mmCIF file with all atom_site columns, C-alpha atoms in Angstrom:
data_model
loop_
_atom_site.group_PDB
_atom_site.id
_atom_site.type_symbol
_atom_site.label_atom_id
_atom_site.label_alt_id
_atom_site.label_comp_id
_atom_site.label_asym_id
_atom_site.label_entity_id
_atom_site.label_seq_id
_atom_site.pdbx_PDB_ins_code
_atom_site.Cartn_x
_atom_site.Cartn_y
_atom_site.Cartn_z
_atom_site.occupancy
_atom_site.B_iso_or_equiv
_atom_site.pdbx_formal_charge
_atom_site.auth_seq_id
_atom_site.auth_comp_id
_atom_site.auth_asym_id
_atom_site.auth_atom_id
_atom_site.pdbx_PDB_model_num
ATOM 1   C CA . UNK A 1 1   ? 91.141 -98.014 150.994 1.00 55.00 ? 885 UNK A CA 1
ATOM 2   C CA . UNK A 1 2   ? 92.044 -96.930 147.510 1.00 62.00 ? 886 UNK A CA 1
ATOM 3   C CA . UNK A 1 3   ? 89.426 -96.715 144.794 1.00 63.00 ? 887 UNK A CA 1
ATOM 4   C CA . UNK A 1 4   ? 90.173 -95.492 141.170 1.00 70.00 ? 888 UNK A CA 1
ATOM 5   C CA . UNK A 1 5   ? 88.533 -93.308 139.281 1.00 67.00 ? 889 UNK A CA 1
ATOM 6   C CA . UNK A 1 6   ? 86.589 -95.332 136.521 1.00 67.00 ? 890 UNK A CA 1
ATOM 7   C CA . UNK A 1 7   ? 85.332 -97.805 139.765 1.00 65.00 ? 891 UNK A CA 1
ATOM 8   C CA . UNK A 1 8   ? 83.992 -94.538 141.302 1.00 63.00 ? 892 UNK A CA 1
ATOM 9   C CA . UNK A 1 9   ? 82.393 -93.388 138.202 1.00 65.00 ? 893 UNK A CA 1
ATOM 10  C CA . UNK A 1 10  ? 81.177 -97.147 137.289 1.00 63.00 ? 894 UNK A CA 1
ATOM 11  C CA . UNK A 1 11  ? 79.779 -97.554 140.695 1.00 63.00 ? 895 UNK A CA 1
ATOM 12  C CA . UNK A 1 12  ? 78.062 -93.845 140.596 1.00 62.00 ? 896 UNK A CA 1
ATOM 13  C CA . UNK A 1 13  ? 76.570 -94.483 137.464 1.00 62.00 ? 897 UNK A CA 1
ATOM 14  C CA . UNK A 1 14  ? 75.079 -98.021 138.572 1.00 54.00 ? 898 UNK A CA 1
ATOM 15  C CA . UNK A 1 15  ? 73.682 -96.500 141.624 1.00 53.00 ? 899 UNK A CA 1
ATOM 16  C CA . UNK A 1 16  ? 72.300 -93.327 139.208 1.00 55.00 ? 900 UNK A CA 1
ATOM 17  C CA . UNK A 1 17  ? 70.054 -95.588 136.931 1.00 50.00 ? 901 UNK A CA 1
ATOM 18  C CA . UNK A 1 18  ? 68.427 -97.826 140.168 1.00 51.00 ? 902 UNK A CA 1
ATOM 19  C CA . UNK A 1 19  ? 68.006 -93.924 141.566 1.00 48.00 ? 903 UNK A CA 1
ATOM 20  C CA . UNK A 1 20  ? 66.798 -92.223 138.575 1.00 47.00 ? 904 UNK A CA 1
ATOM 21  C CA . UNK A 1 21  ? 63.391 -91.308 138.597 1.00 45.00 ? 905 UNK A CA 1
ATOM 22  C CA . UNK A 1 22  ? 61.814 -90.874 134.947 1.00 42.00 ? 906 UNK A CA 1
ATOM 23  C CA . UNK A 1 23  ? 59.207 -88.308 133.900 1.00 40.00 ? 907 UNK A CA 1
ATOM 24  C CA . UNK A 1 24  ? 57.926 -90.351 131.143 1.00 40.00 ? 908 UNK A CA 1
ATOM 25  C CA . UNK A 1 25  ? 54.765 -88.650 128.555 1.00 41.00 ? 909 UNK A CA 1
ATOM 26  C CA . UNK A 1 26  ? 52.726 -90.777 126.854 1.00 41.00 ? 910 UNK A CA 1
ATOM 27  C CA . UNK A 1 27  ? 54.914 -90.429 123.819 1.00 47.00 ? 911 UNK A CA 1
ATOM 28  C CA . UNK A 1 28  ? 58.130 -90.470 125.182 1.00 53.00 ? 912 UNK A CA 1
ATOM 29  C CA . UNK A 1 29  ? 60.709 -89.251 127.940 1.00 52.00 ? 913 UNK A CA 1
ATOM 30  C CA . UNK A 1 30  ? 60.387 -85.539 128.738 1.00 51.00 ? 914 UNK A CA 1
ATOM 31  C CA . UNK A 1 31  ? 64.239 -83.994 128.120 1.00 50.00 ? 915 UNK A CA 1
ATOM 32  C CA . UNK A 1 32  ? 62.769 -80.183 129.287 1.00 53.00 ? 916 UNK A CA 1
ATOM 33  C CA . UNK A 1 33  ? 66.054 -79.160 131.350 1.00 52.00 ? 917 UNK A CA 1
ATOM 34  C CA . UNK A 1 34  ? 68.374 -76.811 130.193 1.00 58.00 ? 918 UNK A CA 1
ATOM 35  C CA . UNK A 1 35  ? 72.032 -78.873 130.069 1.00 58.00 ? 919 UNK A CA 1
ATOM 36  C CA . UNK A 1 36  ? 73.704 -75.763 131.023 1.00 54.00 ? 920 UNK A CA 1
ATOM 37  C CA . UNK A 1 37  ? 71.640 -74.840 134.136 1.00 60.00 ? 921 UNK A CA 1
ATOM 38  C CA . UNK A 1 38  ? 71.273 -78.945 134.844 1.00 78.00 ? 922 UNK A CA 1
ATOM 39  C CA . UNK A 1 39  ? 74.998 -79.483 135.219 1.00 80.00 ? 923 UNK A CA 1
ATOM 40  C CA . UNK A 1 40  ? 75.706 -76.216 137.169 1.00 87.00 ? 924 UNK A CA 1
ATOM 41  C CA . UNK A 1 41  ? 73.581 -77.887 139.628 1.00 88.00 ? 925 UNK A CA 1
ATOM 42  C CA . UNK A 1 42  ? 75.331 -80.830 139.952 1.00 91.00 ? 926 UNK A CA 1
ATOM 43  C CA . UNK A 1 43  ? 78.491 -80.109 139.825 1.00 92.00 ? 927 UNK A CA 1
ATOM 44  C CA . UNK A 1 44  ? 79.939 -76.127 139.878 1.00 92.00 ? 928 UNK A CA 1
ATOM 45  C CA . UNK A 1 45  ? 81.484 -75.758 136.225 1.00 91.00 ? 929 UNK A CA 1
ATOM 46  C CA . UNK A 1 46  ? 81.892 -71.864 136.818 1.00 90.00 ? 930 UNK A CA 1
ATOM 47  C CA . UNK A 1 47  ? 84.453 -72.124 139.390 1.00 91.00 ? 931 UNK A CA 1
ATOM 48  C CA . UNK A 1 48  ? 87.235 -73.186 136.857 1.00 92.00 ? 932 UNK A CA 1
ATOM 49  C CA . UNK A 1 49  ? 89.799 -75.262 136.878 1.00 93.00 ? 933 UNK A CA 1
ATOM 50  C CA . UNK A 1 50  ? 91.774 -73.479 139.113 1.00 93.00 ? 934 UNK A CA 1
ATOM 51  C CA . UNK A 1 51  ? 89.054 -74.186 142.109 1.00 94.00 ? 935 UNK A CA 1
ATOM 52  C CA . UNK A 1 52  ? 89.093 -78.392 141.344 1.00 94.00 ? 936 UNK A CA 1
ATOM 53  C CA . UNK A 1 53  ? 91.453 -81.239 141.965 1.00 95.00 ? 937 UNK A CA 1
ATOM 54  C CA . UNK A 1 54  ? 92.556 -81.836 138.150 1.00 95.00 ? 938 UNK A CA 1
ATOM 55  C CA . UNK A 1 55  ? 91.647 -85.622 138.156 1.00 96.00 ? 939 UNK A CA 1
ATOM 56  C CA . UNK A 1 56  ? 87.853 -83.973 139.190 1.00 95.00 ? 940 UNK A CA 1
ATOM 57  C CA . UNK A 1 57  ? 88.217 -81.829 136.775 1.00 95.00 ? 941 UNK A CA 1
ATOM 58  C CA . UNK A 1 58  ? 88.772 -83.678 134.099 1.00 96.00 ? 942 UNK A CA 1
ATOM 59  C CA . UNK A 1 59  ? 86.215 -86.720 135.340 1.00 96.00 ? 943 UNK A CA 1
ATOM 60  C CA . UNK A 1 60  ? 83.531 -83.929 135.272 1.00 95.00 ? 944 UNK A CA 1
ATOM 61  C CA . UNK A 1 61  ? 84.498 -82.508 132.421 1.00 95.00 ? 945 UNK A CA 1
ATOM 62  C CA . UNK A 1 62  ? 84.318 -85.963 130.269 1.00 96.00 ? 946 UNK A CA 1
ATOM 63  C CA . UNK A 1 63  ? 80.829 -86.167 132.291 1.00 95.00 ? 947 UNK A CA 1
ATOM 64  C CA . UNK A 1 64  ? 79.846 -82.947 131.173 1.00 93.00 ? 948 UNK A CA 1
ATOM 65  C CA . UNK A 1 65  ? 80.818 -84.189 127.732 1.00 94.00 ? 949 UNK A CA 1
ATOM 66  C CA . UNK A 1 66  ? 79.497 -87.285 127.301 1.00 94.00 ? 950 UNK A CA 1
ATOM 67  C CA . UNK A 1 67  ? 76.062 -85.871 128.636 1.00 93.00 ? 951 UNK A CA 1
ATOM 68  C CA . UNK A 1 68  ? 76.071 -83.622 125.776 1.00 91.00 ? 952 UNK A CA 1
ATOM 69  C CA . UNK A 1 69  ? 77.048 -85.944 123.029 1.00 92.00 ? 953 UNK A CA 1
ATOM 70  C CA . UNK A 1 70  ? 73.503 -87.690 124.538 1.00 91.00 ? 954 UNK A CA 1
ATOM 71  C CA . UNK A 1 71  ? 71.469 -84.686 124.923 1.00 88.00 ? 955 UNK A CA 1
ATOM 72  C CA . UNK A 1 72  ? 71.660 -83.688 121.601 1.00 90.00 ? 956 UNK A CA 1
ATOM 73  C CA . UNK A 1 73  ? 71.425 -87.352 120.076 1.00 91.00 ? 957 UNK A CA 1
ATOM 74  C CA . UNK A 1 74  ? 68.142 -87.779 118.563 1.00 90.00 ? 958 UNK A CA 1
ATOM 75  C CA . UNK A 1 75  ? 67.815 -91.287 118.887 1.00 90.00 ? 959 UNK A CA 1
ATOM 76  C CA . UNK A 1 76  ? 66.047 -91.723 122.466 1.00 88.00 ? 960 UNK A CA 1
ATOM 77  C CA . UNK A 1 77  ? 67.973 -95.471 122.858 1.00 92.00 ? 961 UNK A CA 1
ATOM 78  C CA . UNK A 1 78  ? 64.327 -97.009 123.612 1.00 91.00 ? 962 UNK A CA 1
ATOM 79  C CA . UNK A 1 79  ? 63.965 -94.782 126.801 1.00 88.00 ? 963 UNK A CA 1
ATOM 80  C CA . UNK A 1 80  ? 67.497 -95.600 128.241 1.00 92.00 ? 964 UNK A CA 1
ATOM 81  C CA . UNK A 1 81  ? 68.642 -91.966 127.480 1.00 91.00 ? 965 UNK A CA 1
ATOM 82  C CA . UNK A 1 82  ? 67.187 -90.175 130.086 1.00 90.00 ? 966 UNK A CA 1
ATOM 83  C CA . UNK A 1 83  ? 68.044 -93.045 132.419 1.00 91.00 ? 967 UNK A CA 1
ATOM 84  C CA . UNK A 1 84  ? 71.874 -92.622 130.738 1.00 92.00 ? 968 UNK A CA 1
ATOM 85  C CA . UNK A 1 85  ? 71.743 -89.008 131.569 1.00 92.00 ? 969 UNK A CA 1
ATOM 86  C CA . UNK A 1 86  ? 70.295 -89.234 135.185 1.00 92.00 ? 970 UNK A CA 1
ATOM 87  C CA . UNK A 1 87  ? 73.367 -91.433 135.650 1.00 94.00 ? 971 UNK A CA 1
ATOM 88  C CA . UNK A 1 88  ? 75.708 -88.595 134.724 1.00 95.00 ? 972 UNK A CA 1
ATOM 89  C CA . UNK A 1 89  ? 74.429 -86.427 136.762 1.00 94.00 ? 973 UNK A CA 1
ATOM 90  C CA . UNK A 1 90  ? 74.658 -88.873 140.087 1.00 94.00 ? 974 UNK A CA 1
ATOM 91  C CA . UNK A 1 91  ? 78.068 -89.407 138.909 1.00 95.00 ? 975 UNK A CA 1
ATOM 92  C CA . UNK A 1 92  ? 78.554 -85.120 138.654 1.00 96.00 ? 976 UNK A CA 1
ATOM 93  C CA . UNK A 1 93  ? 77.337 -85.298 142.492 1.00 95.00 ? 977 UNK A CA 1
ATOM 94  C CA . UNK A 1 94  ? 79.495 -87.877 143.547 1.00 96.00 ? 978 UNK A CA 1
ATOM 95  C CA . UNK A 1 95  ? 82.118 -86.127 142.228 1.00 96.00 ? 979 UNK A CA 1
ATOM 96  C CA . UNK A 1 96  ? 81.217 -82.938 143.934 1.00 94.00 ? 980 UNK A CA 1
ATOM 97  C CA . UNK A 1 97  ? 81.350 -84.631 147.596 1.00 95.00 ? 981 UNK A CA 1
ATOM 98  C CA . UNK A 1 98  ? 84.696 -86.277 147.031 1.00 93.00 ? 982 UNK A CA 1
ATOM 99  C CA . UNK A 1 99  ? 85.850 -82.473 146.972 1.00 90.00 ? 983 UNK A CA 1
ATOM 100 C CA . UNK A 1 100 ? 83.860 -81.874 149.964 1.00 88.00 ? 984 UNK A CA 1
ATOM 101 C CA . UNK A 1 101 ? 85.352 -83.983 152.125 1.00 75.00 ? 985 UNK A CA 1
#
């Protein structure tokens, strides 16, 4: 069975927000992770290129991307950031284990 990319992604990031637990304050959504440290654990950036199948590569990379276009918005999308973000980083997993096997 043959899945594409963006189906892989679309159905990682579905299963991310029903996953995605929140740590919400009383005035908002607590974004206290490091993006740097955060994406090193869910996906290993370090390695390079070199050490990745280049369609992973470049999937995590527009992850890693898109993430950071959101962490730095200041607009919290009426809570649906963090949820948006928990999403890439299910979808940074997934991609991990399709390497791994």
């Amino acid at each position: 069975m043959k899945i594409s990319l963006r189906k892989l992604a679309l159905g990682v990031g579905v299963l991310g927000l029903m996953a995605m637990p929140l740590a919400v304050r009383a005035d908002g959504v607590n974004l206290s992770v490091n993006i740097g440290d955060d994406d090193q654990a869910h996906f290993d950036f370090k390695a390079g290129a070199r050490k990745h199948h280049p369609m992973i590569w470049k999937a995590a990379m527009q992850l890693h991307n898109a993430k950071a276009t959101l962490w730095h918005a200041a607009n919290d999308f009426h809570g649906h950031k963090a949820a948006a973000i928990g999403a890439i980083n299910g979808a940074l997993e997934q991609l991990k284990v399709c390497e791994s096997e």
